[in-house]
Amino acid sequence: MATSTPQAPARQRPRQEQLPGVTFGRVLKSEWIKVTTVPSTVILIVTTIVVMVGIAALLAWQTTFLFDAQSNPDMAAQMQAQGAPDAAEISRDIPGSGLIFGQLLMASLAVVLIASEWGTGMIRSTMVAVPNRTSALLAKQLIMAAVSFLVGAGSALIGYVVAQPILDTAELGFSLDADGALLHIINTGSVLALVSVFAMSVGTLIRNTAGGVVTSIGVLLVLPILVAIFGGGTEWVADAARFLPSSGGEQMVATTIQDGDLNQWQGSLVLGGWALVLLAASLLVTKKRDI
Amino acid sequence: MIEAQALSKRYGAKAAVDSVSFTVHPGKVTGFLGPNGAGKSTTMRMIMGLDNPSGGRVTVNGRPYAQHRAPLREVGALLDAKAVHTKRSAYNHLRAMAATHGIPDSRVREVIELTGLGSVAKKRVGGFSLGMGQRLGIAAALLGDPHTVILDEPVNGLDPEGVQWVRHLANGLASEGRTVFLSSHLMSEMALTADHLIVIGRGRIIADAPIQSIIDGQGKARVRVRVDRPQDLLGSLAGEGVTSQVLEPELVEITGVEPRRIAEVALRERVLVYELTPLQVSLEDAYMQLTQTEVEYQSHDLPLTPATPDMQQVPAHMEGR
């Protein structure tokens, strides 16, 4: 074996002093560049906002019909007997009424953002540039959660603004300081942020786009339907169902809390708990496994 | 400088890399040569901290890769050409990688020019040819102006001009005092590019020496002889431990004896010799000899493996990961 080892030229050392290495802020910037430079991501975000605002407008319009019907006393009595909601009460739920679709799209996006890195091999570039896997994943989570929050709260706010003139035609308009109205709008964003953390963690664990989307949508949106269909009669199932992530999210955006239901903050603990547990699991597993 | 000590990687019972130790020194191009599935890529992924070793350790410039504050400035690596999101443009891919280290956009444009990607930098990587993908991977490796450059099969898919460019690049980087470590299964390419060779087979280091000494050490004299009565000549040489191969009725290749000795025997036997050409042992031959021994040695443990050396014996998943 040859033993001569020429010294590297000294010129490279000082440059490293001037340009220190990886910081969390820089990783955040890198993840932001990644989100904004894949066209389909941007399209999906815009679509989510359009759909959520559209649903709010549509529901506002529909609520005016309900109001018209209920202003006829005979009709109102009949509808109340059937358990129809009060128009004024449900109108405050309108801004964030597209939340289910928002969850569907943002959860999918969250899975795609991480799982596509495994699918394309990009993850190796990511982890070579940022060998601290936890900070690489946290930066991606943080960017996606922030985007989701802004999409959710922004859509709800726009939905509120768009819905007011429609609701005003039926004396159903309300101001932002009405009971629970502002919290509803903010929490529409919070739910999407927590849902995206949940979904991205699932995507990190499964490392596969299709599997990650099916799993996270299954748990978030399909499981509650199954529980409602098959578990309706059983008391413990109904009791446990309150602690599904979807139930937590529902309570977070509720404008009226029924007796015995969790309130907004308890709801956020449920959904937040799920998100945190999965996040922790995904960080631990990624740290141990090979990339 | 890359230092591996008893580095191992096992997948279940199979050892993809089996306790290898080697040092890659700065200032020269070190080739990492081995057949498919020999453990080259696995070793390189362990160097870059992507795979956790099952045993042993490997450091780059004095510490494990993941412990560097500015890893891209220490080590640049091309691990596989398509470690890129297919829907992102080359420029944005490099920009996202550069952002993690605060590397300015001017450097991004610099490596794009350096690798000849100028005209396609704004196009989606998904549409890139293998060769362009390789160039992008090399651009990413050079982003941080690193001390150590690791290239896994850099000439795969490159056209002749690109192959020559990689060769010049590797030599240029080494002459600036950097550590250059590149893997290949192309022996001929290594002969032209590398100064030093580490040969790996079945997860073990078979040879670790300057390239010339590998060629010399493995080479036995091989001579091509045109002769009117080959059988008579070979008969007289038989006692001297030679092997021979009759290529044409009057053309034989004799291994294991010096040309002068052949001429002496021919003179004594009064056969007519009208060509006597010493053949240089190619790196390829030296390599085949090295890896054959390794495969034959292994086949004792594995009775199902055919005795003939077969480079495809190792399961594909070890290479493809």
XYZ file of C-alpha atoms in Angstrom:
612
model
C 0.000 0.000 0.000
C 1.258 3.429 -0.848
C 2.071 5.599 2.121
C 2.549 9.040 0.627
C -0.394 11.216 1.567
C -0.060 14.683 0.113
C -1.537 17.358 2.311
C -4.728 18.982 1.115
C -4.219 22.598 0.146
C -4.864 24.921 3.023
C -7.147 27.218 1.053
C -10.281 25.218 1.744
C -10.265 25.415 5.525
C -10.908 29.146 5.960
C -13.902 28.984 3.615
C -15.630 26.639 5.993
C -15.305 29.111 8.817
C -17.108 31.743 6.768
C -19.873 29.391 5.701
C -20.960 27.317 8.658
C -23.035 24.277 8.056
C -26.482 22.963 8.594
C -28.834 24.946 10.802
C -32.502 24.216 11.415
C -33.456 27.487 9.742
C -31.585 26.466 6.606
C -33.231 23.056 6.597
C -36.609 24.800 6.845
C -35.694 26.953 3.860
C -34.658 23.889 1.901
C -37.953 22.143 2.675
C -39.848 25.271 1.671
C -38.043 25.256 -1.689
C -38.994 21.603 -2.101
C -42.690 22.252 -1.433
C -42.894 25.174 -3.823
C -40.954 23.657 -6.710
C -43.100 20.630 -7.448
C -46.012 21.916 -9.547
C -48.541 19.293 -8.393
C -48.066 20.335 -4.761
C -48.908 23.936 -5.525
C -51.918 22.886 -7.602
C -53.187 20.672 -4.769
C -52.908 23.500 -2.245
C -54.802 25.917 -4.477
C -57.450 23.246 -5.177
C -57.958 22.689 -1.457
C -58.599 26.369 -0.843
C -61.016 26.609 -3.791
C -62.943 23.506 -2.713
C -63.191 24.588 0.929
C -64.379 28.088 0.070
C -66.777 26.687 -2.530
C -68.360 24.314 -0.025
C -68.796 27.137 2.480
C -70.554 29.269 -0.151
C -72.742 26.375 -1.258
C -73.729 25.480 2.289
C -74.513 29.130 3.064
C -76.834 29.193 0.075
C -78.499 25.940 1.153
C -78.898 27.217 4.721
C -80.905 30.177 3.441
C -83.492 27.668 2.132
C -83.591 25.953 5.503
C -84.107 29.349 7.106
C -86.934 30.166 4.680
C -88.606 26.864 5.485
C -88.231 27.343 9.228
C -89.698 30.841 9.106
C -93.016 29.161 8.317
C -94.233 28.085 11.834
C -96.022 24.902 10.676
C -93.049 23.786 8.686
C -90.684 24.666 11.560
C -92.603 22.522 14.044
C -92.615 19.606 11.626
C -88.901 19.922 10.961
C -88.058 20.210 14.623
C -89.950 16.991 15.248
C -87.766 15.339 12.639
C -84.654 16.632 14.425
C -83.565 19.131 11.774
C -81.010 21.645 13.082
C -81.747 25.272 13.650
C -80.581 27.391 10.687
C -79.085 30.097 12.861
C -77.175 27.514 14.854
C -75.599 25.711 11.906
C -74.748 28.895 10.036
C -71.798 29.444 12.369
C -70.325 26.111 11.217
C -70.300 27.260 7.605
C -66.791 28.825 7.293
C -64.998 25.531 7.990
C -67.630 23.241 6.495
C -65.226 21.997 3.814
C -62.967 20.531 6.487
C -63.567 16.903 5.464
C -62.360 17.653 1.944
C -59.544 19.728 3.347
C -58.464 16.755 5.453
C -58.680 14.417 2.486
C -56.474 16.637 0.327
C -54.004 17.863 2.948
C -53.520 14.398 4.452
C -52.813 13.069 0.984
C -50.381 15.891 0.297
C -48.598 15.294 3.595
C -48.132 11.622 2.755
C -47.025 12.412 -0.793
C -44.425 14.958 0.360
C -42.517 12.405 2.406
C -43.318 9.097 0.698
C -42.480 10.428 -2.774
C -38.986 11.124 -1.464
C -38.629 7.430 -0.846
C -40.337 6.606 -4.096
C -38.014 8.738 -6.203
C -34.829 8.232 -4.193
C -34.780 11.930 -3.237
C -34.663 10.868 0.415
C -31.010 9.873 -0.041
C -30.147 13.367 -1.233
C -32.122 14.820 1.674
C -30.456 12.664 4.315
C -26.981 13.143 2.870
C -27.414 16.918 3.042
C -28.975 16.724 6.525
C -27.630 13.587 8.213
C -29.532 14.418 11.386
C -32.670 12.612 10.281
C -34.801 13.988 13.092
C -34.214 17.586 12.102
C -34.745 16.806 8.420
C -38.124 15.221 9.195
C -39.130 17.869 11.733
C -38.432 20.630 9.226
C -40.626 18.945 6.654
C -43.371 18.399 9.247
C -43.203 22.001 10.369
C -43.435 23.385 6.834
C -46.357 21.109 5.988
C -48.157 21.873 9.276
C -47.747 25.600 8.699
C -49.015 25.321 5.135
C -51.975 23.237 6.316
C -52.813 25.688 9.074
C -52.765 28.611 6.665
C -54.800 26.703 4.086
C -57.393 25.704 6.717
C -57.680 28.974 8.601
C -57.346 30.990 5.387
C -60.052 29.015 3.586
C -62.358 29.302 6.592
C -61.791 33.028 6.780
C -62.413 33.467 3.057
C -65.380 31.126 3.430
C -66.739 33.364 6.181
C -66.327 36.486 4.054
C -67.916 34.833 1.004
C -70.785 33.356 3.040
C -71.838 36.575 4.801
C -73.583 38.301 1.856
C -75.407 35.037 1.077
C -76.455 34.526 4.703
C -77.445 38.186 4.989
C -80.198 37.584 2.441
C -81.838 35.403 5.112
C -80.957 37.418 8.224
C -78.464 34.701 9.152
C -75.299 36.800 8.975
C -73.074 36.797 12.039
C -70.003 38.659 13.174
C -66.627 37.168 14.053
C -67.161 37.788 17.763
C -70.267 35.608 17.737
C -70.076 32.560 20.021
C -67.242 30.284 18.899
C -67.053 31.823 15.408
C -63.418 32.920 15.515
C -62.233 29.788 17.310
C -64.017 27.746 14.645
C -62.076 29.513 11.902
C -58.707 29.221 13.681
C -59.294 25.598 14.589
C -60.176 24.694 11.019
C -56.518 25.490 10.416
C -55.364 23.709 13.587
C -57.197 20.512 12.615
C -55.574 20.501 9.186
C -52.152 21.122 10.737
C -52.542 18.216 13.169
C -54.015 15.975 10.476
C -51.022 16.697 8.242
C -48.616 15.793 11.061
C -50.582 12.566 11.562
C -50.556 11.724 7.851
C -46.926 12.647 7.244
C -45.886 10.478 10.178
C -47.833 7.582 8.700
C -46.152 8.241 5.335
C -42.744 8.287 7.037
C -43.415 4.946 8.697
C -44.826 3.263 5.586
C -42.475 4.924 3.050
C -44.950 4.328 0.257
C -47.360 6.874 -1.195
C -50.323 4.622 -1.940
C -50.039 2.719 1.337
C -49.618 5.902 3.332
C -52.608 7.651 1.741
C -54.881 4.636 2.180
C -53.826 4.153 5.800
C -54.137 7.748 6.906
C -57.390 8.426 5.031
C -58.692 5.094 6.324
C -58.054 6.036 9.935
C -59.123 9.670 9.605
C -62.221 9.406 7.428
C -63.314 5.802 6.906
C -62.886 4.393 10.415
C -65.444 6.791 11.961
C -67.969 5.753 9.292
C -67.413 2.073 10.039
C -67.719 2.731 13.761
C -70.983 4.585 13.180
C -72.399 1.755 11.078
C -71.342 -1.263 13.103
C -70.746 0.085 16.589
C -73.905 2.145 17.023
C -75.570 -0.203 19.516
C -72.535 -0.986 21.647
C -71.875 1.457 24.430
C -68.142 0.937 24.822
C -67.591 1.386 21.074
C -69.459 4.680 21.120
C -67.429 5.685 24.143
C -64.117 4.752 22.542
C -65.112 6.448 19.291
C -64.908 9.798 21.051
C -61.163 9.288 21.126
C -60.702 8.665 17.420
C -58.588 11.349 15.761
C -61.556 12.356 13.609
C -63.784 12.852 16.661
C -61.124 15.044 18.243
C -61.022 17.137 15.089
C -64.792 17.420 14.977
C -64.938 18.741 18.521
C -62.164 21.229 17.804
C -64.274 23.025 15.214
C -67.630 22.604 16.968
C -69.406 25.905 17.654
C -71.821 24.345 20.149
C -70.773 21.597 22.513
C -73.445 19.025 23.461
C -73.641 17.833 27.058
C -71.125 15.077 27.698
C -69.087 15.806 24.575
C -65.491 16.876 24.674
C -64.965 20.619 24.290
C -62.681 22.243 21.736
C -59.570 22.018 23.896
C -60.178 18.419 24.889
C -60.732 17.633 21.224
C -57.380 19.158 20.372
C -55.747 16.953 23.000
C -57.234 13.867 21.342
C -56.171 14.735 17.781
C -52.908 16.289 18.962
C -52.153 13.188 21.026
C -52.558 10.930 18.011
C -50.395 13.213 15.897
C -47.662 13.425 18.538
C -47.526 9.692 19.214
C -47.201 8.902 15.520
C -44.680 11.696 15.025
C -42.525 10.324 17.831
C -42.796 6.802 16.419
C -41.843 7.978 12.919
C -38.811 9.882 14.218
C -37.605 6.938 16.268
C -38.083 4.391 13.514
C -36.405 6.575 10.895
C -33.444 7.105 13.177
C -32.933 3.352 13.517
C -33.729 2.091 10.040
C -31.537 2.301 6.963
C -32.598 4.923 4.452
C -9.510 10.678 3.948
C -11.878 7.783 4.466
C -11.095 5.146 7.072
C -13.055 1.943 7.501
C -12.340 -0.421 10.355
C -13.838 -3.906 10.408
C -16.892 -2.463 8.690
C -19.708 -4.983 8.245
C -23.249 -5.007 6.960
C -25.461 -8.052 7.283
C -28.924 -8.576 5.879
C -30.231 -11.508 7.845
C -27.668 -14.270 7.529
C -26.001 -12.805 4.432
C -23.032 -10.520 4.867
C -23.103 -7.888 2.132
C -19.964 -6.345 3.582
C -17.850 -8.601 5.742
C -15.502 -6.859 8.139
C -13.619 -4.697 5.654
C -10.849 -2.316 6.641
C -9.290 0.182 4.276
C -8.078 3.738 4.052
C -8.667 6.075 1.138
C -5.978 8.726 1.029
C -6.202 12.285 -0.262
C -4.357 13.440 -3.337
C -5.090 10.498 -5.547
C -7.933 8.695 -7.226
C -8.815 5.490 -5.457
C -10.851 3.002 -7.408
C -13.299 0.692 -5.698
C -13.603 -2.292 -7.945
C -15.748 -5.356 -7.694
C -18.344 -7.414 -9.492
C -22.053 -6.706 -9.092
C -23.244 -7.424 -5.585
C -19.740 -7.337 -4.137
C -20.741 -4.722 -1.554
C -19.496 -1.515 -3.209
C -22.724 0.464 -2.942
C -23.479 -0.809 0.549
C -20.043 0.291 1.705
C -20.544 3.714 0.170
C -23.967 4.109 1.780
C -22.426 3.285 5.140
C -19.732 5.907 4.562
C -22.499 8.459 3.927
C -24.449 7.459 7.021
C -27.478 6.172 5.114
C -27.050 2.558 6.234
C -26.048 1.749 9.777
C -23.148 -0.709 9.933
C -23.838 -4.054 11.594
C -20.325 -3.876 12.946
C -17.176 -1.781 12.821
C -17.010 1.890 11.931
C -16.160 4.240 9.131
C -15.042 7.845 9.343
C -14.587 10.595 6.786
C -12.033 13.308 7.461
C -11.709 12.054 11.016
C -15.297 11.547 12.157
C -18.451 9.708 11.194
C -20.220 11.492 8.347
C -23.305 12.398 10.385
C -21.210 14.211 12.991
C -19.920 16.856 10.606
C -21.463 20.291 11.019
C -21.315 20.948 7.291
C -21.350 17.478 5.756
C -21.712 18.642 2.147
C -18.544 20.691 2.551
C -16.665 17.643 3.795
C -17.987 14.994 1.458
C -19.826 15.113 -1.820
C -21.359 11.913 -3.037
C -23.037 10.547 -6.101
C -24.713 7.428 -4.743
C -27.247 6.742 -7.403
C -27.996 8.990 -10.292
C -31.703 9.314 -9.662
C -31.764 10.380 -6.040
C -33.905 13.266 -7.223
C -37.610 14.055 -7.217
C -38.642 13.459 -10.831
C -41.000 16.446 -11.008
C -38.524 19.010 -9.796
C -36.095 20.786 -12.098
C -32.372 20.195 -11.810
C -31.830 23.809 -10.780
C -34.417 23.664 -8.001
C -33.113 20.314 -6.788
C -29.639 21.762 -6.396
C -31.049 24.940 -4.851
C -32.924 22.913 -2.206
C -29.782 20.941 -1.375
C -27.636 24.077 -1.286
C -30.095 25.825 1.037
C -29.382 23.338 3.838
C -25.819 24.629 4.045
C -26.400 28.249 3.080
C -24.555 27.661 -0.183
C -25.320 30.617 -2.467
C -27.186 30.371 -5.783
C -24.017 31.468 -7.567
C -22.413 28.156 -6.598
C -25.491 26.291 -7.837
C -25.116 27.950 -11.245
C -21.397 27.232 -11.152
C -21.823 23.467 -10.731
C -24.550 23.471 -13.397
C -22.097 25.022 -15.850
C -19.295 22.773 -14.675
C -21.327 19.643 -15.356
C -22.661 20.889 -18.666
C -26.303 20.954 -17.568
C -26.870 24.597 -18.533
C -29.377 23.936 -21.274
C -31.559 21.492 -19.299
C -31.252 22.922 -15.778
C -34.811 24.281 -15.770
C -36.356 21.066 -17.075
C -37.931 18.332 -14.982
C -35.445 15.710 -13.901
C -37.944 12.982 -14.803
C -37.201 13.543 -18.471
C -33.443 13.254 -18.066
C -31.424 10.538 -19.733
C -29.250 8.341 -17.561
C -26.226 10.369 -18.594
C -27.820 13.695 -17.643
C -28.932 12.160 -14.351
C -25.315 11.207 -13.680
C -24.190 14.750 -14.416
C -26.811 16.125 -12.031
C -25.657 13.691 -9.346
C -22.077 14.839 -9.850
C -23.203 18.479 -9.720
C -24.859 17.766 -6.357
C -21.707 16.051 -5.124
C -19.618 19.113 -5.978
C -22.038 21.691 -4.491
C -20.187 22.103 -1.203
C -16.744 22.177 -2.824
C -15.967 19.140 -0.665
C -12.667 17.697 0.500
C -13.721 14.185 -0.260
C -15.645 13.105 -3.326
C -17.375 9.725 -3.515
C -18.783 8.618 -6.840
C -20.652 5.340 -7.217
C -20.405 4.113 -10.822
C -19.998 7.661 -12.177
C -19.542 6.696 -15.815
C -22.694 4.559 -16.021
C -24.750 5.767 -18.941
C -22.322 8.473 -19.992
C -21.285 8.915 -23.601
C -17.566 8.719 -24.485
C -17.183 12.462 -24.093
C -18.803 12.242 -20.658
C -16.596 9.352 -19.628
C -13.532 11.377 -20.503
C -14.921 14.350 -18.629
C -15.403 12.288 -15.453
C -11.855 10.967 -15.814
C -10.437 14.494 -16.051
C -12.639 15.696 -13.227
C -11.515 12.882 -10.910
C -7.867 13.455 -11.713
C -8.286 17.220 -11.377
C -9.914 16.904 -7.947
C -7.183 14.525 -6.772
C -4.442 16.833 -7.987
C -5.935 19.601 -5.838
C -5.287 17.359 -2.853
C -8.789 16.019 -2.425
C -9.753 12.460 -1.642
C -11.442 10.859 -4.630
C -13.118 7.483 -4.211
C -14.966 6.026 -7.143
C -16.504 2.669 -7.685
C -16.850 0.758 -10.887
C -17.169 -2.704 -12.243
C -15.426 -1.537 -15.422
C -11.826 -2.614 -15.096
C -10.697 -0.803 -18.230
C -12.074 2.463 -16.886
C -10.218 2.037 -13.621
C -6.964 1.377 -15.434
C -7.252 4.821 -17.006
C -8.554 6.765 -14.020
C -7.398 5.307 -10.728
C -4.010 5.576 -9.058
C -4.839 3.110 -6.350
C -7.243 0.196 -6.288
C -9.311 -1.434 -3.618
C -10.810 -4.626 -4.986
C -13.817 -6.110 -3.233
C -15.511 -9.436 -3.848
C -18.311 -11.020 -1.852
C -18.054 -8.327 0.774
C -14.335 -8.775 1.419
C -11.322 -6.777 0.400
C -9.298 -8.867 -2.034
C -6.632 -6.341 -2.882
C -5.649 -2.876 -1.734
C -2.632 -1.606 -3.640
C -1.366 0.854 -6.240
C -2.822 -0.049 -9.589
C 0.547 -0.903 -11.152
C 1.410 -3.375 -8.435
C -1.900 -5.154 -8.925
C -1.172 -5.557 -12.606
C 2.421 -6.653 -11.940
C 1.644 -8.907 -9.035
C -1.028 -10.878 -10.765
C 0.692 -10.978 -14.113
C 2.447 -14.077 -15.257
C 4.364 -13.776 -18.485
C 2.084 -14.488 -21.368
C 3.465 -14.877 -24.853
C 1.827 -15.282 -28.215
C 3.760 -17.573 -30.504
C 3.322 -18.442 -34.184
C 5.141 -21.635 -34.864
C 5.019 -24.256 -37.639
C 4.846 -27.267 -35.293
C 3.155 -26.120 -32.080
C 2.780 -29.596 -30.598
C 6.520 -30.189 -30.683
C 7.237 -26.871 -29.028
C 4.607 -27.374 -26.328
C 5.792 -30.917 -25.734
C 9.296 -29.709 -24.986
C 8.006 -26.929 -22.707
C 5.675 -29.254 -20.831
C 8.038 -29.880 -17.943
C 8.372 -26.175 -17.102
C 4.951 -25.522 -15.557
C 3.459 -23.690 -18.480
C -0.126 -23.529 -19.573
C -1.009 -23.032 -23.175
C -3.890 -22.453 -25.444
C -3.928 -23.270 -29.129
C -5.775 -20.452 -30.859
C -5.153 -21.374 -34.479
C -3.332 -24.338 -36.023
C -0.073 -22.401 -35.871
C -0.858 -19.868 -33.144
C -0.549 -20.595 -29.428
C -0.622 -18.510 -26.292
C 1.815 -19.694 -23.665
C 1.627 -18.563 -20.049
C 4.209 -19.016 -17.339
C 7.499 -18.796 -19.170
C 9.643 -15.947 -20.472
C 9.843 -15.274 -24.241
C 13.591 -15.902 -24.228
C 13.122 -19.400 -22.841
C 10.581 -20.186 -25.566
C 13.051 -19.055 -28.212
C 15.796 -21.243 -26.710
C 13.568 -24.312 -26.685
C 12.436 -23.610 -30.233
C 16.030 -23.332 -31.400
C 16.915 -26.605 -29.722
C 13.880 -28.381 -31.181
C 14.457 -26.789 -34.583
C 10.870 -25.554 -34.951
C 10.217 -22.436 -36.956
C 9.016 -19.488 -34.896
C 7.738 -16.569 -36.925
C 6.121 -14.517 -34.193
C 6.986 -14.188 -30.522
C 5.018 -11.446 -28.799
C 5.068 -10.817 -25.049
C 1.558 -9.804 -23.965
C 0.974 -7.319 -21.199
C -1.429 -8.555 -18.588
C -4.441 -6.317 -18.641
C -5.998 -5.044 -15.468
C -9.020 -7.007 -16.541
C -7.126 -10.269 -16.351
C -5.618 -9.342 -13.023
C -9.062 -8.495 -11.740
C -10.613 -11.706 -12.992
C -7.877 -13.695 -11.318
C -8.374 -11.835 -8.053
C -12.110 -12.206 -7.952
C -12.099 -15.805 -9.155
C -10.084 -16.894 -6.160
C -12.542 -15.161 -3.927
C -15.533 -16.831 -5.516
C -13.881 -20.241 -5.491
C -12.975 -19.839 -1.866
C -16.577 -19.016 -1.053
C -18.042 -21.893 -2.951
C -16.848 -24.376 -0.324
C -19.462 -23.036 2.058
C -22.190 -23.079 -0.520
C -22.470 -26.475 -2.168
C -25.289 -25.313 -4.420
C -23.117 -22.689 -6.099
C -21.638 -23.928 -9.374
C -17.882 -24.302 -9.252
C -17.411 -22.030 -12.237
C -17.012 -18.454 -11.181
C -20.218 -16.595 -11.861
C -20.503 -12.925 -11.145
C -24.302 -13.074 -10.971
C -24.452 -15.428 -7.982
C -25.082 -12.810 -5.370
C -28.779 -11.939 -4.944
C -29.772 -8.768 -6.695
C -31.232 -7.067 -3.641
C -27.792 -6.522 -2.191
C -26.749 -4.412 -5.118
C -29.997 -2.705 -5.863
C -30.686 -1.297 -2.457
